[in-house]
């Protein structure tokens, strides 16, 4: 009986030690704060977050992105997650009237780079960014939704 219990304990320990992790494939030769691909292993818990708009429509794309990411940080924390757990984001941008209605990709990335691919939080999610005609909040330039995942231990 002791042998069976010991064998069972060893098998559980071995499977825990070899639990698959979330795999992030970086962009080759780049420090850009996104991954080419992110693989989530079977059995991981995924959490889907609805789109978040900025707290205020004051400011440019960079300022509004900072606001959105700060709000998403709080939403993640409410679920026991952090930006390190984010595997995918979709970013919807309205063209900035001050930039001839072109999207401000540079402003987006300036704020984005403060939350992803940093020394404090090196994980980089997959990301899609696209321009849309308008968002539900008049004057908003940015909306972001995301998916987070965590491997169960």
PDB file of C-alpha atoms in Angstrom:
ATOM      1  CA  UNK A   1       0.000   0.000   0.000  1.00  0.00           C
ATOM      2  CA  UNK A   2       2.838   2.386   0.868  1.00  0.00           C
ATOM      3  CA  UNK A   3       4.413   1.710  -2.525  1.00  0.00           C
ATOM      4  CA  UNK A   4       1.183   2.595  -4.354  1.00  0.00           C
ATOM      5  CA  UNK A   5       0.798   5.814  -2.353  1.00  0.00           C
ATOM      6  CA  UNK A   6       4.420   6.746  -3.001  1.00  0.00           C
ATOM      7  CA  UNK A   7       4.022   6.030  -6.724  1.00  0.00           C
ATOM      8  CA  UNK A   8       0.826   8.112  -6.877  1.00  0.00           C
ATOM      9  CA  UNK A   9       2.536  11.007  -5.077  1.00  0.00           C
ATOM     10  CA  UNK A  10       5.490  10.849  -7.482  1.00  0.00           C
ATOM     11  CA  UNK A  11       3.188  10.836 -10.514  1.00  0.00           C
ATOM     12  CA  UNK A  12       1.279  13.871  -9.225  1.00  0.00           C
ATOM     13  CA  UNK A  13       4.515  15.715  -8.485  1.00  0.00           C
ATOM     14  CA  UNK A  14       5.919  14.841 -11.905  1.00  0.00           C
ATOM     15  CA  UNK A  15       2.793  16.014 -13.729  1.00  0.00           C
ATOM     16  CA  UNK A  16       2.790  19.276 -11.760  1.00  0.00           C
ATOM     17  CA  UNK A  17       6.449  19.858 -12.539  1.00  0.00           C
ATOM     18  CA  UNK A  18       5.776  19.296 -16.216  1.00  0.00           C
ATOM     19  CA  UNK A  19       2.569  21.352 -16.362  1.00  0.00           C
ATOM     20  CA  UNK A  20       2.449  23.202 -19.631  1.00  0.00           C
ATOM     21  CA  UNK A  21       2.956  26.936 -19.454  1.00  0.00           C
ATOM     22  CA  UNK A  22       1.671  29.706 -21.654  1.00  0.00           C
ATOM     23  CA  UNK A  23       4.090  30.055 -24.578  1.00  0.00           C
ATOM     24  CA  UNK A  24       4.833  33.475 -26.087  1.00  0.00           C
ATOM     25  CA  UNK A  25       6.609  33.663 -29.442  1.00  0.00           C
ATOM     26  CA  UNK A  26       8.492  36.960 -29.749  1.00  0.00           C
ATOM     27  CA  UNK A  27       8.837  38.996 -32.906  1.00  0.00           C
ATOM     28  CA  UNK A  28      12.279  38.031 -34.254  1.00  0.00           C
ATOM     29  CA  UNK A  29      14.964  40.667 -33.689  1.00  0.00           C
ATOM     30  CA  UNK A  30      12.503  43.094 -32.100  1.00  0.00           C
ATOM     31  CA  UNK A  31      11.802  44.603 -28.708  1.00  0.00           C
ATOM     32  CA  UNK A  32       8.302  45.680 -29.774  1.00  0.00           C
ATOM     33  CA  UNK A  33       5.946  44.946 -26.828  1.00  0.00           C
ATOM     34  CA  UNK A  34       3.818  42.291 -28.542  1.00  0.00           C
ATOM     35  CA  UNK A  35       4.228  38.612 -29.407  1.00  0.00           C
ATOM     36  CA  UNK A  36       3.779  37.059 -32.833  1.00  0.00           C
ATOM     37  CA  UNK A  37       1.759  34.285 -31.190  1.00  0.00           C
ATOM     38  CA  UNK A  38       0.676  33.151 -27.747  1.00  0.00           C
ATOM     39  CA  UNK A  39      -0.221  29.494 -27.086  1.00  0.00           C
ATOM     40  CA  UNK A  40      -2.453  28.660 -24.140  1.00  0.00           C
ATOM     41  CA  UNK A  41      -2.270  25.009 -23.027  1.00  0.00           C
ATOM     42  CA  UNK A  42      -5.340  22.848 -22.567  1.00  0.00           C
ATOM     43  CA  UNK A  43      -6.752  23.126 -19.084  1.00  0.00           C
ATOM     44  CA  UNK A  44      -5.710  26.751 -18.583  1.00  0.00           C
ATOM     45  CA  UNK A  45      -8.391  29.101 -17.345  1.00  0.00           C
ATOM     46  CA  UNK A  46      -9.223  31.917 -19.764  1.00  0.00           C
ATOM     47  CA  UNK A  47     -11.005  35.122 -18.813  1.00  0.00           C
ATOM     48  CA  UNK A  48     -12.512  37.401 -21.458  1.00  0.00           C
ATOM     49  CA  UNK A  49     -12.807  41.122 -20.727  1.00  0.00           C
ATOM     50  CA  UNK A  50     -15.241  43.403 -22.514  1.00  0.00           C
ATOM     51  CA  UNK A  51     -14.031  46.534 -24.222  1.00  0.00           C
ATOM     52  CA  UNK A  52     -12.989  49.365 -21.929  1.00  0.00           C
ATOM     53  CA  UNK A  53     -13.131  53.037 -22.822  1.00  0.00           C
ATOM     54  CA  UNK A  54     -11.121  55.872 -21.255  1.00  0.00           C
ATOM     55  CA  UNK A  55     -12.254  57.489 -18.029  1.00  0.00           C
ATOM     56  CA  UNK A  56     -12.302  60.850 -19.814  1.00  0.00           C
ATOM     57  CA  UNK A  57     -12.201  61.893 -23.457  1.00  0.00           C
ATOM     58  CA  UNK A  58      -9.760  64.672 -22.620  1.00  0.00           C
ATOM     59  CA  UNK A  59      -6.332  64.218 -24.124  1.00  0.00           C
ATOM     60  CA  UNK A  60      -4.819  62.473 -27.085  1.00  0.00           C
ATOM     61  CA  UNK A  61      -4.510  58.785 -27.966  1.00  0.00           C
ATOM     62  CA  UNK A  62      -1.563  58.298 -25.618  1.00  0.00           C
ATOM     63  CA  UNK A  63      -3.412  59.836 -22.655  1.00  0.00           C
ATOM     64  CA  UNK A  64      -6.607  57.912 -23.371  1.00  0.00           C
ATOM     65  CA  UNK A  65      -4.683  54.643 -23.832  1.00  0.00           C
ATOM     66  CA  UNK A  66      -3.046  55.198 -20.441  1.00  0.00           C
ATOM     67  CA  UNK A  67      -6.517  55.642 -18.933  1.00  0.00           C
ATOM     68  CA  UNK A  68      -7.901  52.508 -20.612  1.00  0.00           C
ATOM     69  CA  UNK A  69      -4.950  50.357 -19.539  1.00  0.00           C
ATOM     70  CA  UNK A  70      -5.192  51.662 -15.977  1.00  0.00           C
ATOM     71  CA  UNK A  71      -8.880  50.718 -15.917  1.00  0.00           C
ATOM     72  CA  UNK A  72      -8.066  47.275 -17.374  1.00  0.00           C
ATOM     73  CA  UNK A  73      -5.387  46.787 -14.714  1.00  0.00           C
ATOM     74  CA  UNK A  74      -8.087  47.252 -12.061  1.00  0.00           C
ATOM     75  CA  UNK A  75     -10.474  44.895 -13.896  1.00  0.00           C
ATOM     76  CA  UNK A  76      -7.751  42.250 -14.069  1.00  0.00           C
ATOM     77  CA  UNK A  77      -6.998  42.662 -10.356  1.00  0.00           C
ATOM     78  CA  UNK A  78     -10.692  42.086  -9.566  1.00  0.00           C
ATOM     79  CA  UNK A  79     -10.288  38.650 -11.155  1.00  0.00           C
ATOM     80  CA  UNK A  80      -6.967  37.916  -9.426  1.00  0.00           C
ATOM     81  CA  UNK A  81      -4.999  38.579 -12.622  1.00  0.00           C
ATOM     82  CA  UNK A  82      -2.330  41.015 -13.826  1.00  0.00           C
ATOM     83  CA  UNK A  83      -1.037  42.226 -17.183  1.00  0.00           C
ATOM     84  CA  UNK A  84       1.408  39.286 -17.019  1.00  0.00           C
ATOM     85  CA  UNK A  85      -1.628  37.022 -17.595  1.00  0.00           C
ATOM     86  CA  UNK A  86      -2.859  38.859 -20.713  1.00  0.00           C
ATOM     87  CA  UNK A  87      -2.532  36.731 -23.853  1.00  0.00           C
ATOM     88  CA  UNK A  88      -4.422  38.812 -26.420  1.00  0.00           C
ATOM     89  CA  UNK A  89      -5.741  42.343 -26.909  1.00  0.00           C
ATOM     90  CA  UNK A  90      -7.849  44.053 -29.538  1.00  0.00           C
ATOM     91  CA  UNK A  91      -7.378  47.793 -29.787  1.00  0.00           C
ATOM     92  CA  UNK A  92      -9.958  49.952 -31.556  1.00  0.00           C
ATOM     93  CA  UNK A  93      -8.717  53.417 -32.487  1.00  0.00           C
ATOM     94  CA  UNK A  94     -10.603  56.408 -33.834  1.00  0.00           C
ATOM     95  CA  UNK A  95      -8.595  58.715 -36.044  1.00  0.00           C
ATOM     96  CA  UNK A  96      -7.485  61.746 -34.085  1.00  0.00           C
ATOM     97  CA  UNK A  97      -9.055  64.936 -35.494  1.00  0.00           C
ATOM     98  CA  UNK A  98      -5.789  66.748 -34.640  1.00  0.00           C
ATOM     99  CA  UNK A  99      -3.933  64.324 -36.955  1.00  0.00           C
ATOM    100  CA  UNK A 100      -6.218  64.674 -39.999  1.00  0.00           C
ATOM    101  CA  UNK A 101      -8.331  61.789 -38.646  1.00  0.00           C
ATOM    102  CA  UNK A 102      -5.455  59.311 -38.830  1.00  0.00           C
ATOM    103  CA  UNK A 103      -4.932  56.843 -36.023  1.00  0.00           C
ATOM    104  CA  UNK A 104      -2.149  57.688 -33.615  1.00  0.00           C
ATOM    105  CA  UNK A 105      -0.232  54.394 -33.536  1.00  0.00           C
ATOM    106  CA  UNK A 106       2.786  56.092 -31.962  1.00  0.00           C
ATOM    107  CA  UNK A 107       0.633  57.417 -29.094  1.00  0.00           C
ATOM    108  CA  UNK A 108      -0.913  53.980 -28.574  1.00  0.00           C
ATOM    109  CA  UNK A 109       2.496  52.321 -28.359  1.00  0.00           C
ATOM    110  CA  UNK A 110       3.926  54.966 -26.034  1.00  0.00           C
ATOM    111  CA  UNK A 111       1.370  54.015 -23.372  1.00  0.00           C
ATOM    112  CA  UNK A 112       1.256  50.328 -24.273  1.00  0.00           C
ATOM    113  CA  UNK A 113       5.003  49.994 -23.751  1.00  0.00           C
ATOM    114  CA  UNK A 114       4.612  51.108 -20.127  1.00  0.00           C
ATOM    115  CA  UNK A 115       2.520  48.009 -19.342  1.00  0.00           C
ATOM    116  CA  UNK A 116       3.941  45.246 -21.564  1.00  0.00           C
ATOM    117  CA  UNK A 117       7.476  44.099 -22.341  1.00  0.00           C
ATOM    118  CA  UNK A 118       9.017  45.994 -19.435  1.00  0.00           C
ATOM    119  CA  UNK A 119      11.592  44.838 -16.880  1.00  0.00           C
ATOM    120  CA  UNK A 120       8.804  44.690 -14.275  1.00  0.00           C
ATOM    121  CA  UNK A 121       6.326  42.925 -16.596  1.00  0.00           C
ATOM    122  CA  UNK A 122       8.154  41.233 -19.499  1.00  0.00           C
ATOM    123  CA  UNK A 123       5.216  39.211 -20.875  1.00  0.00           C
ATOM    124  CA  UNK A 124       4.052  40.333 -24.301  1.00  0.00           C
ATOM    125  CA  UNK A 125       0.554  39.528 -25.574  1.00  0.00           C
ATOM    126  CA  UNK A 126      -0.650  39.066 -29.121  1.00  0.00           C
ATOM    127  CA  UNK A 127      -2.369  42.269 -30.265  1.00  0.00           C
ATOM    128  CA  UNK A 128      -4.521  43.600 -33.063  1.00  0.00           C
ATOM    129  CA  UNK A 129      -4.953  47.342 -33.574  1.00  0.00           C
ATOM    130  CA  UNK A 130      -7.358  48.808 -36.095  1.00  0.00           C
ATOM    131  CA  UNK A 131      -9.034  52.067 -36.937  1.00  0.00           C
ATOM    132  CA  UNK A 132     -12.798  52.397 -36.565  1.00  0.00           C
ATOM    133  CA  UNK A 133     -15.159  55.228 -37.510  1.00  0.00           C
ATOM    134  CA  UNK A 134     -16.421  55.847 -33.983  1.00  0.00           C
ATOM    135  CA  UNK A 135     -16.719  54.408 -30.476  1.00  0.00           C
ATOM    136  CA  UNK A 136     -19.747  54.365 -28.141  1.00  0.00           C
ATOM    137  CA  UNK A 137     -18.333  57.234 -26.062  1.00  0.00           C
ATOM    138  CA  UNK A 138     -18.285  60.447 -28.143  1.00  0.00           C
ATOM    139  CA  UNK A 139     -14.753  61.835 -28.242  1.00  0.00           C
ATOM    140  CA  UNK A 140     -13.119  58.547 -27.222  1.00  0.00           C
ATOM    141  CA  UNK A 141     -10.116  57.643 -29.346  1.00  0.00           C
ATOM    142  CA  UNK A 142      -9.370  54.201 -27.831  1.00  0.00           C
ATOM    143  CA  UNK A 143     -11.236  51.077 -26.716  1.00  0.00           C
ATOM    144  CA  UNK A 144      -9.443  47.874 -25.719  1.00  0.00           C
ATOM    145  CA  UNK A 145     -10.734  44.401 -24.947  1.00  0.00           C
ATOM    146  CA  UNK A 146      -8.536  41.544 -23.834  1.00  0.00           C
ATOM    147  CA  UNK A 147      -8.205  37.884 -22.984  1.00  0.00           C
ATOM    148  CA  UNK A 148      -6.189  36.699 -20.004  1.00  0.00           C
ATOM    149  CA  UNK A 149      -5.200  33.142 -19.120  1.00  0.00           C
ATOM    150  CA  UNK A 150      -3.659  31.351 -16.191  1.00  0.00           C
ATOM    151  CA  UNK A 151      -2.389  27.830 -15.886  1.00  0.00           C
ATOM    152  CA  UNK A 152      -4.019  26.013 -13.008  1.00  0.00           C
ATOM    153  CA  UNK A 153      -1.540  24.624 -10.519  1.00  0.00           C
TER     154      UNK A 153
END
